[in-house]
């Protein structure tokens, strides 16, 4: 789940180039090389070792649960421990439980006979650790988006370096100490630091690099990784739509959309970024959304369970998106009577109507509690609206008619989908998580993550007695007869 404009200390203005800073790289390289040497000395990682690592990581989450929540609360200037437990610890522990239950089976790969004309040879696919994996984790869910890839990479038998964001410096300090207390440095290492360090990190010759963050920064990370031909998984963002179909259960649909938008104050890459509603229900959506917002987070500005915006820069950006849209003709619908508080970065949710593509709020990923509402005349128009725009990381469709839901699913392309709810496809460990096109490439979670961080080595094992010599040159009548059979 990425974020907008800022990641791990990387600002767009400071990323004109991803040329490595020599001094920062010089500090990171010995750590990386020590991990690479350790992998080369022992490239096979058995199940007991992987199990020990996964259980140690699970124990770390329980041991540091309260410390993580306190640090994140301080970094955000207000985020409840309940949301950290629900949105970060719960899925992290669940992913670990899933990996512990299934990794041994994933490690077996597959074996069997070769196909008919190559018998009696046998074939096998054997998953192997790639080596040293790099993870660049963002600030918005700093536990989940560091521990999720770490779980998958350890299950696959890799060593892992993690660059955490300095936008959440207290968490970065606590997390680095927790990992150092739990793992030997040749297995897991946490890197802290600013944009200079982040740029240098992306230039290291990892065996795989996973980046979670803004689409604009994904270009730079991929360019830096390409210098080493490092394969990348990019978990980006974009504008994820929610389509309220004509047969939606109305109050349920509005409640789940507002929930998906307002947890973590909308600082979630798979949060609904805009809503498409039947034109005749536009006003009803606004009034129902206000009821739901007030039910979920009563008196949001003063409610300690409603998360603050992470930094003054992000608060100013969101305020600017709203004010610019209003100046260009949009109507703002406040969900609460209390105004925003810049000093404490408390931004109550606002719906926007009368929006158009000339507005920044409709071009950029919002990453906050602003929600444009776009009316449509029929479902085909809603589908066309989604398809005319870059492919999103997530898509949500609400309807009780299976045929209408199927139309949306078959006629749109997105990273992932939840039907009749929001966010939950990310929490299902048997589903891969990842974007498509501008919203990302590759995926992880569960078995998909194990595959991402493994090399499926294909092995062909020739039998002692076989018929391959029958196809050797010089080519004569026997060859001609056999090739006719092969080409049938």
Coordinates of C-alpha atoms in Angstrom, one line a residue:
X1 CA 0.0 0.0 0.0
X2 CA 1.9 2.9 -1.2
X3 CA 1.8 6.6 -0.6
X4 CA 1.8 9.8 -2.5
X5 CA 4.7 12.1 -3.4
X6 CA 7.1 11.2 -0.6
X7 CA 8.7 7.9 0.2
X8 CA 11.5 6.9 2.5
X9 CA 12.8 10.5 2.4
X10 CA 12.6 10.6 -1.4
X11 CA 11.0 13.8 -2.7
X12 CA 10.2 14.3 -6.4
X13 CA 12.3 17.4 -6.5
X14 CA 15.3 15.5 -5.2
X15 CA 14.9 12.6 -7.7
X16 CA 16.0 14.2 -11.0
X17 CA 18.4 11.3 -11.1
X18 CA 19.0 8.2 -9.1
X19 CA 22.7 8.4 -9.5
X20 CA 24.2 6.8 -6.4
X21 CA 25.7 9.0 -3.8
X22 CA 29.1 7.6 -3.3
X23 CA 29.4 8.2 0.4
X24 CA 25.9 6.7 1.2
X25 CA 26.5 3.7 -1.0
X26 CA 29.9 3.1 0.6
X27 CA 28.2 2.8 4.0
X28 CA 25.6 0.4 2.7
X29 CA 27.8 -1.8 0.5
X30 CA 29.7 -3.6 3.2
X31 CA 26.4 -4.7 4.8
X32 CA 25.1 -5.9 1.5
X33 CA 28.3 -7.7 0.6
X34 CA 28.4 -9.5 4.0
X35 CA 24.9 -10.8 3.4
X36 CA 25.8 -11.9 -0.1
X37 CA 28.9 -13.7 1.2
X38 CA 26.8 -15.5 3.8
X39 CA 24.3 -16.6 1.1
X40 CA 27.0 -17.8 -1.2
X41 CA 28.6 -19.8 1.7
X42 CA 25.2 -21.5 2.4
X43 CA 22.7 -21.0 -0.4
X44 CA 20.5 -23.9 0.6
X45 CA 18.2 -22.9 3.5
X46 CA 16.3 -25.8 5.0
X47 CA 12.8 -25.7 6.5
X48 CA 13.9 -25.7 10.2
X49 CA 15.9 -22.5 9.5
X50 CA 13.0 -20.8 7.7
X51 CA 10.6 -21.9 10.4
X52 CA 12.9 -20.5 13.1
X53 CA 13.1 -17.1 11.3
X54 CA 9.3 -16.9 10.8
X55 CA 8.6 -17.8 14.5
X56 CA 11.2 -15.2 15.6
X57 CA 9.5 -12.5 13.5
X58 CA 6.2 -13.4 15.0
X59 CA 7.6 -13.2 18.5
X60 CA 9.1 -9.8 17.6
X61 CA 5.7 -8.5 16.6
X62 CA 4.2 -9.5 19.9
X63 CA 7.1 -8.3 21.9
X64 CA 7.2 -4.8 20.3
X65 CA 3.5 -4.5 19.5
X66 CA 3.0 -1.6 22.0
X67 CA 6.3 0.1 21.2
X68 CA 5.4 0.1 17.5
X69 CA 2.0 1.6 18.2
X70 CA 3.4 4.3 20.4
X71 CA 6.1 5.2 17.9
X72 CA 3.6 5.4 15.0
X73 CA 1.2 7.4 17.1
X74 CA 4.0 9.9 17.8
X75 CA 5.1 10.0 14.2
X76 CA 1.7 10.7 12.8
X77 CA 0.8 13.2 15.6
X78 CA -2.2 10.9 16.4
X79 CA -3.0 7.4 15.3
X80 CA -4.8 5.0 17.6
X81 CA -3.2 1.8 18.8
X82 CA -6.5 0.1 17.8
X83 CA -5.9 1.0 14.1
X84 CA -2.3 -0.1 14.3
X85 CA -3.4 -3.4 15.8
X86 CA -6.2 -3.9 13.2
X87 CA -4.5 -2.7 10.1
X88 CA -0.9 -3.7 10.7
X89 CA -0.4 -6.2 13.4
X90 CA -3.4 -8.4 12.6
X91 CA -2.6 -8.9 8.9
X92 CA 1.2 -9.3 9.6
X93 CA 0.6 -12.0 12.2
X94 CA -2.0 -13.7 9.9
X95 CA 0.5 -13.7 7.0
X96 CA 3.1 -15.3 9.3
X97 CA 0.7 -17.9 10.4
X98 CA -0.1 -18.7 6.8
X99 CA 3.5 -18.9 5.8
X100 CA 4.3 -21.3 8.8
X101 CA 1.4 -23.5 7.7
X102 CA 2.3 -23.8 4.0
X103 CA 5.9 -23.0 3.3
X104 CA 7.1 -26.6 3.6
X105 CA 4.6 -27.6 0.8
X106 CA 5.7 -24.6 -1.3
X107 CA 9.3 -25.7 -0.9
X108 CA 8.6 -29.1 -2.5
X109 CA 8.1 -27.8 -6.0
X110 CA 6.9 -30.4 -8.4
X111 CA 8.3 -33.6 -9.9
X112 CA 7.2 -36.1 -12.5
X113 CA 7.8 -37.8 -15.8
X114 CA 8.9 -35.8 -18.9
X115 CA 6.4 -35.7 -21.8
X116 CA 5.8 -38.6 -24.0
X117 CA 8.6 -38.2 -26.6
X118 CA 11.2 -37.6 -23.9
X119 CA 10.4 -40.7 -21.7
X120 CA 11.8 -42.2 -19.6
X121 CA 13.4 -38.9 -18.5
X122 CA 12.1 -37.1 -15.5
X123 CA 11.6 -33.4 -14.8
X124 CA 11.4 -31.3 -11.6
X125 CA 10.9 -27.7 -10.6
X126 CA 12.8 -26.8 -7.4
X127 CA 12.3 -23.4 -5.7
X128 CA 15.5 -21.9 -4.5
X129 CA 16.3 -18.7 -2.5
X130 CA 17.3 -15.8 -4.7
X131 CA 19.9 -14.5 -2.3
X132 CA 19.7 -11.0 -0.9
X133 CA 16.4 -9.2 -1.2
X134 CA 15.9 -5.4 -0.9
X135 CA 12.7 -3.9 0.5
X136 CA 11.9 -0.2 0.4
X137 CA 9.0 0.3 2.8
X138 CA 6.8 3.4 3.1
X139 CA 5.5 5.4 6.0
X140 CA 1.8 4.9 5.8
X141 CA 1.7 1.4 7.2
X142 CA 5.3 1.0 8.4
X143 CA 4.9 -2.3 10.2
X144 CA 2.7 -4.1 7.6
X145 CA 4.7 -2.9 4.5
X146 CA 8.0 -3.9 6.0
X147 CA 7.0 -7.1 7.7
X148 CA 4.8 -8.4 4.8
X149 CA 7.6 -8.6 2.3
X150 CA 10.1 -9.7 5.0
X151 CA 7.8 -12.7 5.8
X152 CA 7.6 -13.8 2.2
X153 CA 11.3 -13.3 1.6
X154 CA 12.3 -15.3 4.8
X155 CA 9.8 -18.0 3.9
X156 CA 11.6 -18.3 0.5
X157 CA 15.0 -18.6 2.3
X158 CA 16.4 -15.2 1.5
X159 CA 18.4 -12.6 3.4
X160 CA 16.8 -9.2 3.6
X161 CA 17.8 -5.5 3.7
X162 CA 14.9 -3.1 4.5
X163 CA 15.0 0.6 4.0
X164 CA 12.4 2.2 6.3
X165 CA 11.1 5.7 5.8
X166 CA 12.4 8.7 7.8
X167 CA 9.0 10.3 7.5
X168 CA 8.2 8.1 10.5
X169 CA 11.6 8.4 12.4
X170 CA 10.5 7.1 15.8
X171 CA 9.1 4.0 14.2
X172 CA 12.3 3.6 12.1
X173 CA 14.4 3.7 15.3
X174 CA 12.2 1.2 17.2
X175 CA 11.9 -1.2 14.2
X176 CA 15.7 -1.2 13.6
X177 CA 16.3 -2.0 17.2
X178 CA 13.7 -4.7 17.2
X179 CA 15.2 -6.4 14.1
X180 CA 18.7 -6.1 15.5
X181 CA 17.5 -7.8 18.7
X182 CA 15.8 -10.6 16.8
X183 CA 18.0 -11.5 13.8
X184 CA 21.7 -11.9 13.1
X185 CA 22.8 -9.0 10.8
X186 CA 23.7 -11.4 7.9
X187 CA 20.0 -12.5 7.8
X188 CA 18.0 -9.2 8.3
X189 CA 19.3 -5.7 8.3
X190 CA 17.4 -2.4 8.6
X191 CA 18.6 0.7 6.9
X192 CA 17.5 4.2 8.1
X193 CA 18.4 7.5 6.6
X194 CA 17.3 10.3 4.2
X195 CA 16.8 10.6 0.5
X196 CA 20.5 10.2 -0.2
X197 CA 20.5 6.8 1.6
X198 CA 17.3 5.7 -0.2
X199 CA 18.8 6.5 -3.6
X200 CA 22.0 4.6 -2.7
X201 CA 19.9 1.7 -1.5
X202 CA 18.1 1.3 -4.8
X203 CA 21.4 1.0 -6.6
X204 CA 22.7 -2.0 -4.7
X205 CA 22.8 -5.2 -6.8
X206 CA 20.0 -7.1 -5.0
X207 CA 18.7 -10.4 -6.3
X208 CA 15.2 -8.8 -6.1
X209 CA 14.0 -5.4 -5.1
X210 CA 10.5 -4.6 -3.8
X211 CA 9.4 -1.0 -3.7
X212 CA 6.2 0.3 -2.2
X213 CA 5.4 4.0 -2.9
X214 CA 4.3 6.5 -5.4
X215 CA 4.1 5.8 -9.1
X216 CA 6.3 8.8 -9.8
X217 CA 9.1 7.3 -7.7
X218 CA 8.6 3.8 -9.2
X219 CA 10.2 5.1 -12.4
X220 CA 13.4 6.1 -10.6
X221 CA 13.6 2.9 -8.6
X222 CA 13.2 0.8 -11.7
X223 CA 15.8 2.8 -13.6
X224 CA 18.3 2.4 -10.8
X225 CA 17.6 -1.3 -10.5
X226 CA 18.0 -1.8 -14.2
X227 CA 21.7 -0.9 -14.0
X228 CA 22.2 -4.2 -12.1
X229 CA 19.5 -6.1 -14.0
X230 CA 17.8 -6.4 -10.6
X231 CA 14.2 -7.7 -11.0
X232 CA 11.7 -5.5 -9.3
X233 CA 8.3 -5.7 -7.7
X234 CA 6.7 -2.3 -7.7
X235 CA 3.7 -1.7 -5.4
X236 CA 2.5 1.7 -6.5
X237 CA -0.8 3.5 -6.2
X238 CA -3.1 5.4 -8.4
X239 CA -6.8 6.3 -8.3
X240 CA -8.8 3.3 -7.2
X241 CA -12.5 3.6 -8.0
X242 CA -15.6 2.4 -6.1
X243 CA -18.6 1.7 -8.3
X244 CA -22.0 1.7 -6.6
X245 CA -24.1 -0.3 -8.9
X246 CA -27.9 0.2 -9.4
X247 CA -28.6 -2.9 -7.3
X248 CA -26.3 -2.1 -4.4
X249 CA -27.4 -2.5 -0.8
X250 CA -27.3 1.2 -0.3
X251 CA -26.4 1.9 3.3
X252 CA -24.0 -1.1 3.4
X253 CA -22.2 0.2 0.2
X254 CA -21.8 3.8 1.5
X255 CA -20.7 2.6 4.9
X256 CA -18.0 0.3 3.5
X257 CA -16.8 3.0 1.1
X258 CA -16.5 5.5 3.9
X259 CA -14.7 3.0 6.1
X260 CA -12.2 2.2 3.4
X261 CA -11.6 5.9 2.9
X262 CA -11.4 7.0 6.5
X263 CA -9.2 4.4 8.2
X264 CA -5.7 5.9 8.6
X265 CA -7.4 9.1 7.4
X266 CA -7.3 7.9 3.8
X267 CA -3.5 7.4 3.8
X268 CA -3.9 4.0 2.2
X269 CA -3.0 3.1 -1.4
X270 CA -6.0 0.9 -1.8
X271 CA -8.4 3.4 -0.3
X272 CA -11.3 4.3 -2.6
X273 CA -10.0 7.4 -4.5
X274 CA -13.3 8.3 -6.1
X275 CA -16.8 7.0 -6.2
X276 CA -19.1 6.4 -9.2
X277 CA -22.8 6.5 -8.3
X278 CA -26.0 6.5 -10.3
X279 CA -26.8 10.1 -11.2
X280 CA -30.2 10.1 -9.4
X281 CA -28.5 8.9 -6.2
X282 CA -25.8 11.6 -6.0
X283 CA -27.5 13.7 -3.3
X284 CA -28.4 10.6 -1.4
X285 CA -24.8 9.4 -1.4
X286 CA -23.7 12.7 0.2
X287 CA -26.2 12.6 3.0
X288 CA -25.7 9.0 3.7
X289 CA -21.9 9.4 3.6
X290 CA -22.2 12.1 6.2
X291 CA -24.2 9.9 8.5
X292 CA -21.7 7.0 8.1
X293 CA -18.7 9.2 8.7
X294 CA -20.2 10.6 11.9
X295 CA -21.1 7.1 13.0
X296 CA -17.6 5.7 12.4
X297 CA -15.6 8.7 13.8
X298 CA -17.8 10.9 15.9
X299 CA -16.4 14.4 16.1
X300 CA -13.5 13.4 13.9
X301 CA -11.2 16.4 14.6
X302 CA -11.3 15.7 18.4
X303 CA -11.5 11.9 18.1
X304 CA -8.3 10.2 19.1
X305 CA -9.3 7.2 17.0
X306 CA -9.2 9.3 13.8
X307 CA -5.7 9.5 12.4
X308 CA -3.8 12.7 11.8
X309 CA -2.2 13.6 8.5
X310 CA 1.4 12.4 8.7
X311 CA 3.3 15.7 8.0
X312 CA 2.7 19.4 7.5
X313 CA 3.6 19.0 3.8
X314 CA 1.0 16.3 3.3
X315 CA -1.6 18.4 5.1
X316 CA -0.8 21.4 2.9
X317 CA -1.0 19.3 -0.2
X318 CA -4.4 17.9 0.7
X319 CA -5.7 21.3 1.7
X320 CA -4.4 22.6 -1.7
X321 CA -6.1 19.8 -3.6
X322 CA -9.5 20.8 -2.1
X323 CA -9.1 24.5 -2.4
X324 CA -7.9 24.3 -6.0
X325 CA -10.8 22.1 -6.9
X326 CA -13.3 24.5 -5.3
X327 CA -11.7 27.4 -7.2
X328 CA -12.2 25.4 -10.5
X329 CA -15.9 24.8 -9.8
X330 CA -16.1 21.8 -7.5
X331 CA -18.5 21.8 -4.6
X332 CA -17.0 20.7 -1.2
X333 CA -19.3 18.8 1.2
X334 CA -17.9 18.7 4.7
X335 CA -18.8 15.6 6.6
X336 CA -18.4 17.4 10.0
X337 CA -19.1 20.9 11.2
X338 CA -15.7 21.2 12.8
X339 CA -13.1 22.8 10.6
X340 CA -9.6 21.4 9.9
X341 CA -6.8 22.1 12.3
X342 CA -3.5 22.7 10.6
X343 CA -1.5 22.8 13.8
X344 CA -2.4 19.3 14.8
X345 CA -2.9 18.1 11.1
X346 CA -6.5 17.0 11.8
X347 CA -8.3 17.0 8.4
X348 CA -12.0 15.9 8.6
X349 CA -13.4 14.1 5.6
X350 CA -14.8 16.1 2.6
X351 CA -16.7 14.9 -0.4
X352 CA -16.3 16.7 -3.7
X353 CA -18.8 17.0 -6.5
X354 CA -18.7 18.8 -9.8
X355 CA -15.2 17.5 -10.4
X356 CA -13.4 17.2 -13.8
X357 CA -10.1 15.9 -15.2
X358 CA -8.6 19.4 -15.2
X359 CA -8.5 19.3 -11.4
X360 CA -5.4 17.9 -9.6
X361 CA -7.7 16.1 -7.2
X362 CA -8.8 14.0 -10.2
X363 CA -5.4 13.5 -11.7
X364 CA -3.3 12.7 -8.6
X365 CA -3.6 9.9 -6.1
X366 CA -5.3 11.7 -3.1
X367 CA -3.9 9.7 -0.2
X368 CA -6.1 11.5 2.3
X369 CA -9.8 12.0 3.5
X370 CA -11.0 13.7 0.3
X371 CA -13.4 11.8 -1.8
X372 CA -14.7 12.9 -5.2
X373 CA -18.1 11.6 -6.2
X374 CA -18.8 11.2 -9.9
X375 CA -22.4 10.5 -11.2
X376 CA -23.0 8.1 -14.1
X377 CA -26.0 7.5 -16.3
X378 CA -25.6 3.7 -16.8
X379 CA -23.2 1.0 -15.9
X380 CA -21.5 1.0 -19.3
X381 CA -20.7 4.7 -18.8
X382 CA -19.2 3.9 -15.4
X383 CA -17.1 1.1 -16.8
X384 CA -15.9 3.4 -19.7
X385 CA -15.0 6.1 -17.1
X386 CA -12.7 3.6 -15.3
X387 CA -11.2 2.3 -18.6
X388 CA -10.4 5.7 -19.9
X389 CA -8.0 6.3 -17.0
X390 CA -4.7 4.5 -15.9
X391 CA -5.3 1.1 -14.5
X392 CA -5.9 1.3 -10.7
X393 CA -4.3 -0.7 -7.9
X394 CA -7.8 -1.7 -6.5
X395 CA -11.4 -1.6 -7.7
X396 CA -14.5 -1.9 -5.6
X397 CA -17.9 -2.8 -7.0
X398 CA -21.2 -2.9 -5.0
X399 CA -24.2 -4.7 -6.4
X400 CA -26.5 -7.6 -5.6
X401 CA -26.9 -8.6 -9.2
X402 CA -24.2 -11.1 -10.2
X403 CA -24.5 -10.3 -13.9
X404 CA -23.7 -6.6 -13.3
X405 CA -20.8 -7.5 -11.0
X406 CA -19.5 -9.9 -13.7
X407 CA -19.7 -7.1 -16.3
X408 CA -17.5 -4.8 -14.2
X409 CA -15.0 -7.6 -13.4
X410 CA -14.7 -8.8 -17.0
X411 CA -14.6 -5.3 -18.7
X412 CA -12.1 -3.6 -16.4
X413 CA -8.5 -4.3 -15.4
X414 CA -7.1 -3.5 -12.0
X415 CA -4.6 -4.8 -9.5
X416 CA -7.2 -6.4 -7.2
X417 CA -10.9 -6.3 -6.5
X418 CA -13.2 -6.5 -3.5
X419 CA -16.9 -7.0 -4.3
X420 CA -19.4 -5.5 -1.8
X421 CA -16.7 -4.2 0.5
X422 CA -13.4 -2.4 0.5
X423 CA -9.7 -3.2 1.3
X424 CA -10.3 -6.8 2.3
X425 CA -8.7 -8.5 -0.8
X426 CA -5.4 -7.2 0.7
X427 CA -6.0 -9.1 3.9
X428 CA -6.6 -12.5 2.2
X429 CA -3.3 -14.3 2.3
X430 CA -4.2 -16.8 -0.5
X431 CA -4.6 -13.8 -3.0
X432 CA -1.6 -12.1 -4.6
X433 CA -1.4 -8.4 -3.9
X434 CA 0.0 -6.2 -6.7
X435 CA -0.8 -3.6 -9.3
X436 CA -0.9 -3.5 -13.1
X437 CA 0.6 -0.9 -15.4
X438 CA 0.9 2.5 -13.7
X439 CA -0.2 0.9 -10.4
X440 CA 2.6 -1.6 -10.2
X441 CA 4.1 -4.8 -11.4
X442 CA 4.5 -8.2 -9.8
X443 CA 2.9 -9.3 -6.6
X444 CA 3.4 -10.9 -3.2
X445 CA 1.5 -12.2 -0.2
X446 CA 1.3 -15.9 0.7
X447 CA 2.4 -18.3 -2.1
X448 CA 2.7 -15.5 -4.6
X449 CA 5.3 -13.8 -2.3
X450 CA 7.1 -17.1 -1.9
X451 CA 7.3 -17.4 -5.7
X452 CA 8.3 -13.8 -6.2
X453 CA 11.3 -14.3 -3.9
X454 CA 12.3 -17.7 -5.2
X455 CA 13.9 -19.0 -8.4
X456 CA 11.9 -21.9 -9.7
X457 CA 14.8 -24.0 -11.0
X458 CA 13.7 -26.3 -13.8
X459 CA 15.6 -29.6 -13.8
X460 CA 15.6 -32.3 -16.6
X461 CA 17.0 -35.6 -15.6
X462 CA 17.9 -37.9 -18.5
X463 CA 17.5 -41.6 -18.1
X464 CA 20.4 -44.0 -18.7
X465 CA 18.5 -45.7 -21.5
X466 CA 16.8 -43.2 -23.9
X467 CA 16.1 -42.7 -27.5
X468 CA 17.7 -39.3 -28.2
X469 CA 20.5 -40.8 -30.4
X470 CA 17.8 -41.8 -32.9
X471 CA 17.6 -38.1 -33.8
X472 CA 21.3 -37.5 -34.2
X473 CA 22.8 -36.5 -37.6
X474 CA 23.5 -37.6 -40.3
X475 CA 19.8 -37.3 -41.1
X476 CA 18.3 -40.1 -43.2
X477 CA 15.1 -42.1 -43.7
X478 CA 14.9 -43.0 -40.0
X479 CA 15.1 -39.4 -39.0
X480 CA 12.5 -38.4 -41.6
X481 CA 10.0 -41.0 -40.3
X482 CA 10.5 -39.9 -36.7
X483 CA 10.2 -36.2 -37.4
X484 CA 6.9 -36.8 -39.2
X485 CA 5.6 -38.4 -36.0
X486 CA 6.9 -35.6 -33.9
X487 CA 5.4 -32.9 -36.1
X488 CA 1.9 -34.4 -36.3

